[in-house]
Amino acid sequence: MDKFVIEGPTPLKGTIPISGSKNAALPLMAAAILGDSPTTITNVPKLRDIYTFNNVIRVTGCQVNFDEEQGTLAIDPKHLSHLEAPYELVRKMRASFYMLGALLGKFGQAKVSLPGGCAWGPRPVDLHLDGLREMGADIELEQGYVIASAPKRMEGGTFKLEPSSVGATVNLVLASVLRAEKFTIKNAAKEPDVVLLCKKLVEMGADIEGIGTHTLTIRAVDSLEGITVRNASDRIETGTFMIAGAMHPESEVTLTNVDVDDLGHFPKTFRKTGADMTIEDDTIRISAPEKISPTSVKTQIYPGFPTDLQAQWSTMMTQAAGKSSVTDTIYYDRFSYVPEVVRLGGDMEVKENTVHIEGKTQLKGASVMSTDLRASVSLVLAAMIAKGMSEVLRIYHLDRGYEDLEEKLRSVGAQISRVSQEAEAVTN
Ligand code: EPZ
Protein backbone atom coordinates (compact mmCIF):
# COMPACT_ATOMS: atom_id res chain seq x y z
CA MET A 1 0.00 0.00 0.00
CA ASP A 2 1.36 3.42 -0.95
CA LYS A 3 1.71 6.41 1.32
CA PHE A 4 2.38 10.11 0.86
CA VAL A 5 5.33 11.79 2.60
CA ILE A 6 4.61 15.50 2.99
CA GLU A 7 6.79 18.32 4.36
CA GLY A 8 5.07 21.50 5.50
CA PRO A 9 4.13 24.24 5.81
CA THR A 10 4.27 25.27 2.16
CA PRO A 11 2.32 27.95 0.28
CA LEU A 12 0.73 26.85 -3.01
CA LYS A 13 1.41 29.07 -6.04
CA GLY A 14 0.44 28.28 -9.62
CA THR A 15 -2.19 26.71 -11.84
CA ILE A 16 -4.05 23.40 -11.36
CA PRO A 17 -6.19 21.89 -14.17
CA ILE A 18 -9.38 20.24 -12.89
CA SER A 19 -9.98 16.68 -14.10
CA GLY A 20 -13.19 15.02 -15.23
CA SER A 21 -15.72 14.11 -12.53
CA LYS A 22 -15.87 10.54 -11.17
CA ASN A 23 -19.43 10.99 -9.90
CA ALA A 24 -20.67 12.41 -13.22
CA ALA A 25 -18.90 9.80 -15.36
CA LEU A 26 -20.23 6.71 -13.57
CA PRO A 27 -23.95 7.31 -14.33
CA LEU A 28 -23.06 8.17 -17.96
CA MET A 29 -21.19 4.86 -18.25
CA ALA A 30 -24.20 2.95 -16.92
CA ALA A 31 -26.49 4.83 -19.35
CA ALA A 32 -24.31 3.73 -22.29
CA ILE A 33 -25.64 0.19 -21.73
CA LEU A 34 -29.17 1.39 -22.56
CA GLY A 35 -28.18 2.43 -26.10
CA ASP A 36 -28.51 0.16 -29.14
CA SER A 37 -25.27 1.64 -30.48
CA PRO A 38 -21.90 2.65 -28.99
CA THR A 39 -21.45 5.67 -26.70
CA THR A 40 -18.23 7.66 -26.33
CA ILE A 41 -17.54 9.69 -23.18
CA THR A 42 -14.74 12.28 -23.17
CA ASN A 43 -12.99 14.03 -20.23
CA VAL A 44 -13.03 10.78 -18.20
CA PRO A 45 -10.45 10.76 -15.35
CA LYS A 46 -7.85 7.99 -14.85
CA LEU A 47 -9.22 6.80 -11.50
CA ARG A 48 -9.50 3.41 -9.80
CA ASP A 49 -13.27 3.69 -9.67
CA ILE A 50 -13.42 4.21 -13.44
CA TYR A 51 -11.26 1.13 -14.03
CA THR A 52 -13.41 -0.86 -11.60
CA PHE A 53 -16.61 0.17 -13.36
CA ASN A 54 -15.05 -0.61 -16.76
CA ASN A 55 -14.55 -4.16 -15.49
CA VAL A 56 -18.09 -4.37 -14.09
CA ILE A 57 -19.47 -3.38 -17.49
CA ARG A 58 -17.11 -5.80 -19.31
CA VAL A 59 -18.51 -8.69 -17.24
CA THR A 60 -21.83 -8.23 -19.06
CA GLY A 61 -20.16 -8.76 -22.45
CA CYS A 62 -20.04 -5.09 -23.44
CA GLN A 63 -16.90 -3.88 -25.15
CA VAL A 64 -15.16 -1.11 -23.16
CA ASN A 65 -12.12 0.76 -24.48
CA PHE A 66 -10.51 3.44 -22.33
CA ASP A 67 -7.92 5.68 -24.01
CA GLU A 68 -6.34 6.94 -20.78
CA GLU A 69 -4.14 9.58 -22.37
CA GLN A 70 -7.10 11.09 -24.22
CA GLY A 71 -9.47 10.47 -21.30
CA THR A 72 -11.90 8.94 -23.80
CA LEU A 73 -14.08 5.95 -22.95
CA ALA A 74 -15.93 3.97 -25.65
CA ILE A 75 -18.68 1.56 -24.61
CA ASP A 76 -20.30 -0.76 -27.17
CA PRO A 77 -23.31 -2.67 -25.73
CA LYS A 78 -23.83 -4.81 -28.86
CA HIS A 79 -22.61 -8.08 -27.33
CA LEU A 80 -24.14 -7.55 -23.90
CA SER A 81 -25.51 -10.93 -22.79
CA HIS A 82 -24.61 -11.54 -19.14
CA LEU A 83 -27.11 -9.66 -16.96
CA GLU A 84 -25.08 -9.72 -13.77
CA ALA A 85 -22.82 -7.53 -11.60
CA PRO A 86 -20.76 -9.77 -9.26
CA TYR A 87 -20.04 -9.14 -5.56
CA GLU A 88 -16.25 -9.15 -5.96
CA LEU A 89 -16.53 -6.04 -8.15
CA VAL A 90 -19.58 -4.32 -6.67
CA ARG A 91 -18.05 -4.44 -3.18
CA LYS A 92 -15.09 -2.39 -4.49
CA MET A 93 -17.29 0.45 -5.62
CA ARG A 94 -20.83 1.21 -4.51
CA ALA A 95 -21.82 2.97 -7.74
CA SER A 96 -21.60 -0.42 -9.50
CA PHE A 97 -25.13 -0.74 -8.13
CA TYR A 98 -26.19 1.46 -11.06
CA MET A 99 -26.00 -1.76 -13.10
CA LEU A 100 -29.30 -2.76 -11.50
CA GLY A 101 -31.21 0.10 -13.15
CA ALA A 102 -29.32 -0.19 -16.44
CA LEU A 103 -29.69 -3.98 -16.93
CA LEU A 104 -33.27 -4.08 -15.66
CA GLY A 105 -34.17 -1.07 -17.80
CA LYS A 106 -32.78 -2.54 -20.98
CA PHE A 107 -33.41 -6.29 -20.59
CA GLY A 108 -36.08 -6.61 -17.90
CA GLN A 109 -33.71 -8.75 -15.87
CA ALA A 110 -30.74 -8.18 -13.53
CA LYS A 111 -28.75 -9.99 -10.87
CA VAL A 112 -26.67 -7.41 -9.00
CA SER A 113 -24.79 -7.75 -5.73
CA LEU A 114 -25.87 -5.52 -2.89
CA PRO A 115 -23.11 -2.92 -2.32
CA GLY A 116 -21.13 -3.15 0.90
CA GLY A 117 -21.05 -0.36 3.43
CA CYS A 118 -18.17 2.02 3.42
CA ALA A 119 -15.66 3.49 5.86
CA TRP A 120 -18.15 5.69 7.61
CA GLY A 121 -20.97 3.25 8.05
CA PRO A 122 -23.99 1.64 6.39
CA ARG A 123 -25.22 3.05 3.13
CA PRO A 124 -28.66 1.59 2.52
CA VAL A 125 -30.27 0.99 -0.87
CA ASP A 126 -33.85 0.65 0.36
CA LEU A 127 -34.97 3.65 -1.72
CA HIS A 128 -33.56 2.06 -4.90
CA LEU A 129 -35.45 -1.20 -4.28
CA ASP A 130 -38.72 0.32 -3.03
CA GLY A 131 -38.75 2.69 -6.01
CA LEU A 132 -38.28 -0.19 -8.47
CA ARG A 133 -41.11 -2.13 -6.78
CA GLU A 134 -43.39 0.92 -7.05
CA MET A 135 -42.45 1.11 -10.74
CA GLY A 136 -43.66 -2.48 -11.22
CA ALA A 137 -40.49 -4.54 -10.99
CA ASP A 138 -40.23 -7.80 -9.08
CA ILE A 139 -37.34 -7.54 -6.60
CA GLU A 140 -36.03 -10.53 -4.61
CA LEU A 141 -32.98 -10.68 -2.34
CA GLU A 142 -30.95 -13.89 -2.43
CA GLN A 143 -27.56 -14.52 -0.82
CA GLY A 144 -26.52 -10.87 -0.95
CA TYR A 145 -27.80 -10.35 -4.50
CA VAL A 146 -30.75 -8.40 -5.85
CA ILE A 147 -32.63 -10.53 -8.39
CA ALA A 148 -34.82 -8.17 -10.39
CA SER A 149 -37.26 -8.72 -13.26
CA ALA A 150 -39.78 -6.54 -15.07
CA PRO A 151 -42.19 -6.82 -18.03
CA LYS A 152 -41.54 -4.96 -21.30
CA ARG A 153 -43.75 -2.18 -20.04
CA MET A 154 -44.15 -1.54 -16.34
CA GLU A 155 -47.14 0.57 -15.39
CA GLY A 156 -44.89 3.00 -13.48
CA GLY A 157 -46.41 5.24 -10.80
CA THR A 158 -45.06 7.82 -8.38
CA PHE A 159 -42.33 7.39 -5.77
CA LYS A 160 -41.07 9.96 -3.27
CA LEU A 161 -37.44 9.74 -2.17
CA GLU A 162 -37.11 10.38 1.54
CA PRO A 163 -34.34 11.46 1.93
CA SER A 164 -33.43 12.69 -1.54
CA SER A 165 -30.85 10.28 -2.95
CA VAL A 166 -28.42 10.71 -5.86
CA GLY A 167 -27.93 6.98 -6.38
CA ALA A 168 -31.61 6.08 -6.10
CA THR A 169 -32.52 8.84 -8.59
CA VAL A 170 -29.89 7.52 -11.04
CA ASN A 171 -31.06 3.91 -10.71
CA LEU A 172 -34.77 4.75 -11.05
CA VAL A 173 -34.15 6.91 -14.14
CA LEU A 174 -32.01 4.17 -15.76
CA ALA A 175 -34.69 1.53 -15.07
CA SER A 176 -37.64 3.61 -16.34
CA VAL A 177 -36.53 5.33 -19.57
CA LEU A 178 -37.14 2.18 -21.70
CA ARG A 179 -39.58 0.31 -19.50
CA ALA A 180 -42.05 2.40 -17.43
CA GLU A 181 -45.23 3.75 -19.06
CA LYS A 182 -45.06 6.82 -16.83
CA PHE A 183 -42.94 7.11 -13.67
CA THR A 184 -42.66 10.20 -11.44
CA ILE A 185 -39.88 10.64 -8.89
CA LYS A 186 -40.66 13.14 -6.12
CA ASN A 187 -37.82 14.73 -4.16
CA ALA A 188 -35.46 13.55 -6.89
CA ALA A 189 -31.80 14.55 -6.56
CA LYS A 190 -30.79 17.47 -8.79
CA GLU A 191 -27.03 17.28 -8.30
CA PRO A 192 -25.21 18.27 -11.53
CA ASP A 193 -24.30 14.59 -11.99
CA VAL A 194 -28.02 13.72 -12.19
CA VAL A 195 -28.90 16.69 -14.42
CA LEU A 196 -26.12 15.76 -16.88
CA LEU A 197 -27.30 12.12 -16.95
CA CYS A 198 -30.90 13.12 -17.69
CA LYS A 199 -29.92 15.64 -20.40
CA LYS A 200 -27.76 13.02 -22.13
CA LEU A 201 -30.47 10.34 -21.90
CA VAL A 202 -32.81 12.80 -23.66
CA GLU A 203 -30.14 13.24 -26.36
CA MET A 204 -30.14 9.43 -26.67
CA GLY A 205 -33.92 9.59 -27.25
CA ALA A 206 -35.42 9.35 -23.74
CA ASP A 207 -38.55 11.24 -22.59
CA ILE A 208 -37.77 12.94 -19.25
CA GLU A 209 -39.58 16.02 -17.89
CA GLY A 210 -38.50 18.19 -14.93
CA ILE A 211 -34.74 17.96 -15.46
CA GLY A 212 -33.02 20.20 -12.90
CA THR A 213 -35.99 20.11 -10.52
CA HIS A 214 -36.92 17.80 -7.63
CA THR A 215 -39.71 16.16 -9.69
CA LEU A 216 -38.78 13.99 -12.66
CA THR A 217 -41.38 12.35 -14.91
CA ILE A 218 -40.17 9.62 -17.26
CA ARG A 219 -42.20 8.06 -20.07
CA ALA A 220 -40.81 4.94 -21.75
CA VAL A 221 -39.56 5.07 -25.34
CA ASP A 222 -38.85 2.00 -27.47
CA SER A 223 -35.12 2.44 -27.93
CA LEU A 224 -32.13 4.71 -27.28
CA GLU A 225 -29.13 5.45 -29.48
CA GLY A 226 -25.54 5.84 -28.31
CA ILE A 227 -24.03 9.36 -28.30
CA THR A 228 -20.76 11.18 -27.78
CA VAL A 229 -20.80 13.12 -24.52
CA ARG A 230 -18.31 15.31 -22.66
CA ASN A 231 -18.12 14.38 -18.99
CA ALA A 232 -18.35 17.24 -16.47
CA SER A 233 -15.34 18.63 -14.61
CA ASP A 234 -15.10 17.44 -11.01
CA ARG A 235 -16.91 19.92 -8.75
CA ILE A 236 -15.61 18.22 -5.59
CA GLU A 237 -12.00 18.34 -6.81
CA THR A 238 -12.60 22.03 -7.60
CA GLY A 239 -13.86 22.72 -4.07
CA THR A 240 -11.00 20.71 -2.59
CA PHE A 241 -8.36 22.79 -4.42
CA MET A 242 -10.16 26.07 -3.60
CA ILE A 243 -9.84 25.10 0.07
CA ALA A 244 -6.20 24.04 -0.43
CA GLY A 245 -5.49 27.47 -1.96
CA ALA A 246 -6.89 29.30 1.08
CA MET A 247 -5.10 27.49 3.91
CA HIS A 248 -1.59 29.06 3.78
CA PRO A 249 -1.65 32.92 3.89
CA GLU A 250 0.79 33.23 0.98
CA SER A 251 -1.04 30.82 -1.35
CA GLU A 252 -2.32 31.95 -4.76
CA VAL A 253 -3.77 29.27 -7.04
CA THR A 254 -5.58 29.34 -10.37
CA LEU A 255 -7.94 26.47 -11.23
CA THR A 256 -8.70 25.81 -14.92
CA ASN A 257 -11.24 23.52 -16.72
CA VAL A 258 -13.80 24.38 -14.01
CA ASP A 259 -17.57 23.87 -14.53
CA VAL A 260 -18.47 26.89 -12.38
CA ASP A 261 -22.23 26.36 -12.71
CA ASP A 262 -21.88 23.00 -10.93
CA LEU A 263 -20.58 24.58 -7.73
CA GLY A 264 -23.99 25.64 -6.38
CA HIS A 265 -23.78 27.86 -3.30
CA PHE A 266 -20.22 26.79 -2.46
CA PRO A 267 -18.44 29.91 -3.89
CA LYS A 268 -20.68 32.21 -1.81
CA THR A 269 -19.87 30.25 1.36
CA PHE A 270 -16.18 30.12 0.43
CA ARG A 271 -16.05 33.96 0.17
CA LYS A 272 -17.12 34.19 3.83
CA THR A 273 -13.67 32.86 4.84
CA GLY A 274 -12.13 36.09 3.56
CA ALA A 275 -10.38 34.36 0.66
CA ASP A 276 -10.14 36.50 -2.47
CA MET A 277 -11.83 34.67 -5.37
CA THR A 278 -12.32 35.75 -8.97
CA ILE A 279 -14.29 33.64 -11.46
CA GLU A 280 -13.85 34.07 -15.22
CA ASP A 281 -15.38 31.52 -17.66
CA ASP A 282 -13.87 28.15 -16.66
CA THR A 283 -11.16 29.66 -14.42
CA ILE A 284 -11.17 30.41 -10.69
CA ARG A 285 -8.38 32.43 -9.05
CA ILE A 286 -7.91 32.12 -5.29
CA SER A 287 -5.73 34.29 -3.06
CA ALA A 288 -5.55 33.14 0.53
CA PRO A 289 -6.68 35.57 3.24
CA GLU A 290 -4.21 36.89 5.82
CA LYS A 291 -6.58 35.48 8.43
CA ILE A 292 -9.29 32.86 7.70
CA SER A 293 -12.66 33.96 9.13
CA PRO A 294 -14.30 31.08 11.02
CA THR A 295 -17.27 29.97 8.88
CA SER A 296 -19.70 27.34 10.16
CA VAL A 297 -21.55 25.19 7.61
CA LYS A 298 -24.25 22.52 7.42
CA THR A 299 -24.15 20.08 4.52
CA GLN A 300 -27.25 19.99 2.33
CA ILE A 301 -28.37 18.40 -0.93
CA TYR A 302 -27.55 20.39 -4.06
CA PRO A 303 -27.15 23.36 -4.41
CA GLY A 304 -26.30 23.47 -0.69
CA PHE A 305 -22.92 22.71 0.88
CA PRO A 306 -21.81 19.27 -0.42
CA THR A 307 -21.15 16.51 2.12
CA ASP A 308 -18.16 15.54 -0.07
CA LEU A 309 -16.44 18.80 0.98
CA GLN A 310 -17.27 18.46 4.68
CA ALA A 311 -13.94 16.93 5.76
CA GLN A 312 -11.90 19.38 3.71
CA TRP A 313 -13.80 22.36 5.15
CA SER A 314 -13.38 21.21 8.75
CA THR A 315 -9.64 20.85 8.16
CA MET A 316 -9.44 24.39 6.78
CA MET A 317 -11.31 25.64 9.86
CA THR A 318 -8.41 24.45 12.08
CA GLN A 319 -6.58 27.41 10.50
CA ALA A 320 -9.42 29.91 11.04
CA ALA A 321 -9.09 32.60 13.71
CA GLY A 322 -11.78 31.42 16.11
CA LYS A 323 -14.51 28.85 16.71
CA SER A 324 -16.60 27.20 14.01
CA SER A 325 -18.76 24.09 13.56
CA VAL A 326 -19.45 21.75 10.64
CA THR A 327 -22.65 19.69 10.63
CA ASP A 328 -23.29 16.83 8.20
CA THR A 329 -27.03 16.38 7.66
CA ILE A 330 -26.50 13.82 4.86
CA TYR A 331 -24.18 11.34 6.63
CA TYR A 332 -24.31 11.55 10.42
CA ASP A 333 -21.06 9.71 11.02
CA ARG A 334 -18.73 10.94 8.27
CA PHE A 335 -16.06 12.13 10.73
CA SER A 336 -13.40 9.42 10.68
CA TYR A 337 -10.80 12.04 9.62
CA VAL A 338 -11.24 14.02 12.87
CA PRO A 339 -9.07 11.83 15.17
CA GLU A 340 -6.36 11.89 12.49
CA VAL A 341 -6.37 15.70 12.18
CA VAL A 342 -6.31 15.82 15.99
CA ARG A 343 -3.11 13.75 15.84
CA LEU A 344 -1.66 16.58 13.74
CA GLY A 345 -2.68 19.02 16.47
CA GLY A 346 -6.17 20.04 15.36
CA ASP A 347 -8.46 21.25 18.17
CA MET A 348 -11.65 19.42 17.11
CA GLU A 349 -14.44 17.57 18.87
CA VAL A 350 -17.33 15.61 17.34
CA LYS A 351 -20.74 15.79 19.06
CA GLU A 352 -23.46 13.79 17.26
CA ASN A 353 -23.28 14.91 13.60
CA THR A 354 -21.33 18.11 14.24
CA VAL A 355 -17.61 18.71 14.57
CA HIS A 356 -16.67 21.74 16.71
CA ILE A 357 -13.37 23.35 15.74
CA GLU A 358 -11.18 25.87 17.55
CA GLY A 359 -8.63 27.73 15.41
CA LYS A 360 -6.05 28.85 14.69
CA THR A 361 -3.79 25.92 15.68
CA GLN A 362 -0.29 25.31 14.35
CA LEU A 363 -0.52 21.72 13.09
CA LYS A 364 2.58 19.55 13.50
CA GLY A 365 3.68 16.69 11.24
CA ALA A 366 2.72 13.08 12.17
CA SER A 367 1.75 9.79 10.59
CA VAL A 368 -2.00 9.66 9.84
CA MET A 369 -4.32 7.06 8.35
CA SER A 370 -6.70 7.51 5.44
CA THR A 371 -10.11 5.94 5.93
CA ASP A 372 -12.16 7.06 2.94
CA LEU A 373 -11.78 9.14 -0.17
CA ARG A 374 -12.69 12.59 1.12
CA ALA A 375 -11.21 12.04 4.59
CA SER A 376 -7.89 11.14 2.96
CA VAL A 377 -7.63 14.33 0.94
CA SER A 378 -8.39 16.39 4.06
CA LEU A 379 -5.35 14.75 5.70
CA VAL A 380 -3.23 15.81 2.71
CA LEU A 381 -4.49 19.39 3.12
CA ALA A 382 -3.65 19.27 6.83
CA ALA A 383 -0.20 17.78 6.25
CA MET A 384 0.66 20.52 3.73
CA ILE A 385 0.01 23.20 6.36
CA ALA A 386 1.51 21.22 9.29
CA LYS A 387 5.04 22.05 10.48
CA GLY A 388 7.48 19.25 9.70
CA MET A 389 7.16 15.82 8.13
CA SER A 390 3.88 13.89 7.82
CA GLU A 391 2.96 10.53 6.35
CA VAL A 392 -0.54 9.87 4.98
CA LEU A 393 -1.05 6.10 4.89
CA ARG A 394 -3.39 3.92 2.77
CA ILE A 395 -3.68 6.47 -0.03
CA TYR A 396 -5.38 3.92 -2.28
CA HIS A 397 -8.52 5.67 -1.04
CA LEU A 398 -7.26 8.83 -2.77
CA ASP A 399 -6.48 7.04 -6.00
CA ARG A 400 -10.20 6.30 -6.27
CA GLY A 401 -11.17 9.92 -6.70
CA TYR A 402 -8.27 12.33 -7.30
CA GLU A 403 -6.40 12.09 -10.61
CA ASP A 404 -2.63 12.79 -10.45
CA LEU A 405 -3.02 14.40 -7.02
CA GLU A 406 0.64 14.54 -6.02
CA GLU A 407 1.73 15.80 -9.46
CA LYS A 408 -0.88 18.58 -9.34
CA LEU A 409 0.10 19.64 -5.81
CA ARG A 410 3.86 19.41 -6.53
CA SER A 411 3.36 21.61 -9.60
CA VAL A 412 2.20 24.42 -7.29
CA GLY A 413 4.98 23.98 -4.73
CA ALA A 414 3.80 21.28 -2.30
CA GLN A 415 6.54 19.06 -0.84
CA ILE A 416 4.77 15.75 -1.44
CA SER A 417 6.01 12.39 -2.70
CA ARG A 418 4.47 8.94 -3.04
CA VAL A 419 6.30 6.02 -1.40
CA SER A 420 5.17 2.51 -2.18
CA GLN A 421 5.30 0.32 0.95
CA GLU A 422 6.97 -2.45 -1.09
CA ALA A 423 9.81 -0.04 -1.95
CA GLU A 424 10.07 0.85 1.73
CA ALA A 425 10.11 -2.84 2.70
CA VAL A 426 13.04 -3.41 0.32
CA THR A 427 15.11 -0.53 1.74
CA ASN A 428 14.53 -1.49 5.41
C1 EPZ B 1 -23.50 9.89 -4.01
O1 EPZ B 1 -23.58 8.73 -3.20
C2 EPZ B 1 -22.01 10.14 -4.22
N1 EPZ B 1 -21.41 9.00 -4.89
C3 EPZ B 1 -21.33 10.36 -2.86
O2 EPZ B 1 -19.98 10.70 -3.12
C4 EPZ B 1 -22.01 11.54 -2.16
O3 EPZ B 1 -21.44 11.68 -0.88
C5 EPZ B 1 -23.51 11.27 -2.04
O4 EPZ B 1 -24.07 11.02 -3.35
C6 EPZ B 1 -24.26 12.44 -1.43
O5 EPZ B 1 -24.09 13.58 -2.23
C7 EPZ B 1 -21.51 8.93 -6.24
O6 EPZ B 1 -22.06 9.79 -6.89
C8 EPZ B 1 -20.86 7.74 -6.89
P1 EPZ B 1 -27.19 9.22 -1.64
P2 EPZ B 1 -25.02 7.99 -2.97
O7 EPZ B 1 -27.98 8.05 -2.05
O8 EPZ B 1 -25.82 8.08 -4.20
C9 EPZ B 1 -29.50 7.91 2.26
C10 EPZ B 1 -17.68 10.45 -2.97
O9 EPZ B 1 -16.96 10.81 -2.04
N2 EPZ B 1 -30.05 6.78 1.46
O10 EPZ B 1 -27.48 10.56 -2.26
O11 EPZ B 1 -24.76 6.67 -2.39
C11 EPZ B 1 -28.02 7.79 2.53
O12 EPZ B 1 -27.78 6.97 3.66
C12 EPZ B 1 -18.98 9.76 -2.70
O13 EPZ B 1 -17.42 10.64 -4.20
C13 EPZ B 1 -31.04 5.96 2.02
O14 EPZ B 1 -31.45 6.15 3.17
O15 EPZ B 1 -25.64 8.93 -1.85
C14 EPZ B 1 -27.62 9.23 2.75
O16 EPZ B 1 -27.91 9.57 4.09
C15 EPZ B 1 -19.11 9.38 -1.24
N3 EPZ B 1 -31.54 4.93 1.28
C16 EPZ B 1 -28.57 10.01 1.83
O17 EPZ B 1 -29.61 9.10 1.48
C17 EPZ B 1 -31.11 4.70 0.00
O18 EPZ B 1 -31.64 3.76 -0.63
C18 EPZ B 1 -27.92 10.48 0.56
O19 EPZ B 1 -27.28 9.35 -0.04
C19 EPZ B 1 -30.13 5.53 -0.55
C20 EPZ B 1 -29.61 6.58 0.19
Short mmCIF file of C-alpha atoms and ligand atoms in Angstrom, two decimals, residues 22-23 26 94-95 98 120 123-128 163-167 307-308 330-331 334 373-374, ligand 1:
data_model
loop_
_atom_site.label_atom_id
_atom_site.label_comp_id
_atom_site.label_asym_id
_atom_site.label_seq_id
_atom_site.Cartn_x
_atom_site.Cartn_y
_atom_site.Cartn_z
CA LYS A 22 -15.87 10.54 -11.17
CA ASN A 23 -19.43 10.99 -9.90
CA LEU A 26 -20.23 6.71 -13.57
CA ARG A 94 -20.83 1.21 -4.51
CA ALA A 95 -21.82 2.97 -7.74
CA TYR A 98 -26.19 1.46 -11.06
CA TRP A 120 -18.15 5.69 7.61
CA ARG A 123 -25.22 3.05 3.13
CA PRO A 124 -28.66 1.59 2.52
CA VAL A 125 -30.27 0.99 -0.87
CA ASP A 126 -33.85 0.65 0.36
CA LEU A 127 -34.97 3.65 -1.72
CA HIS A 128 -33.56 2.06 -4.90
CA PRO A 163 -34.34 11.46 1.93
CA SER A 164 -33.43 12.69 -1.54
CA SER A 165 -30.85 10.28 -2.95
CA VAL A 166 -28.42 10.71 -5.86
CA GLY A 167 -27.93 6.98 -6.38
CA THR A 307 -21.15 16.51 2.12
CA ASP A 308 -18.16 15.54 -0.07
CA ILE A 330 -26.50 13.82 4.86
CA TYR A 331 -24.18 11.34 6.63
CA ARG A 334 -18.73 10.94 8.27
CA LEU A 373 -11.78 9.14 -0.17
CA ARG A 374 -12.69 12.59 1.12
C1 EPZ B 1 -23.50 9.89 -4.01
O1 EPZ B 1 -23.58 8.73 -3.20
C2 EPZ B 1 -22.01 10.14 -4.22
N1 EPZ B 1 -21.41 9.00 -4.89
C3 EPZ B 1 -21.33 10.36 -2.86
O2 EPZ B 1 -19.98 10.70 -3.12
C4 EPZ B 1 -22.01 11.54 -2.16
O3 EPZ B 1 -21.44 11.68 -0.88
C5 EPZ B 1 -23.51 11.27 -2.04
O4 EPZ B 1 -24.07 11.02 -3.35
C6 EPZ B 1 -24.26 12.44 -1.43
O5 EPZ B 1 -24.09 13.58 -2.23
C7 EPZ B 1 -21.51 8.93 -6.24
O6 EPZ B 1 -22.06 9.79 -6.89
C8 EPZ B 1 -20.86 7.74 -6.89
P1 EPZ B 1 -27.19 9.22 -1.64
P2 EPZ B 1 -25.02 7.99 -2.97
O7 EPZ B 1 -27.98 8.05 -2.05
O8 EPZ B 1 -25.82 8.08 -4.20
C9 EPZ B 1 -29.50 7.91 2.26
C10 EPZ B 1 -17.68 10.45 -2.97
O9 EPZ B 1 -16.96 10.81 -2.04
N2 EPZ B 1 -30.05 6.78 1.46
O10 EPZ B 1 -27.48 10.56 -2.26
O11 EPZ B 1 -24.76 6.67 -2.39
C11 EPZ B 1 -28.02 7.79 2.53
O12 EPZ B 1 -27.78 6.97 3.66
C12 EPZ B 1 -18.98 9.76 -2.70
O13 EPZ B 1 -17.42 10.64 -4.20
C13 EPZ B 1 -31.04 5.96 2.02
O14 EPZ B 1 -31.45 6.15 3.17
O15 EPZ B 1 -25.64 8.93 -1.85
C14 EPZ B 1 -27.62 9.23 2.75
O16 EPZ B 1 -27.91 9.57 4.09
C15 EPZ B 1 -19.11 9.38 -1.24
N3 EPZ B 1 -31.54 4.93 1.28
C16 EPZ B 1 -28.57 10.01 1.83
O17 EPZ B 1 -29.61 9.10 1.48
C17 EPZ B 1 -31.11 4.70 0.00
O18 EPZ B 1 -31.64 3.76 -0.63
C18 EPZ B 1 -27.92 10.48 0.56
O19 EPZ B 1 -27.28 9.35 -0.04
C19 EPZ B 1 -30.13 5.53 -0.55
C20 EPZ B 1 -29.61 6.58 0.19
#
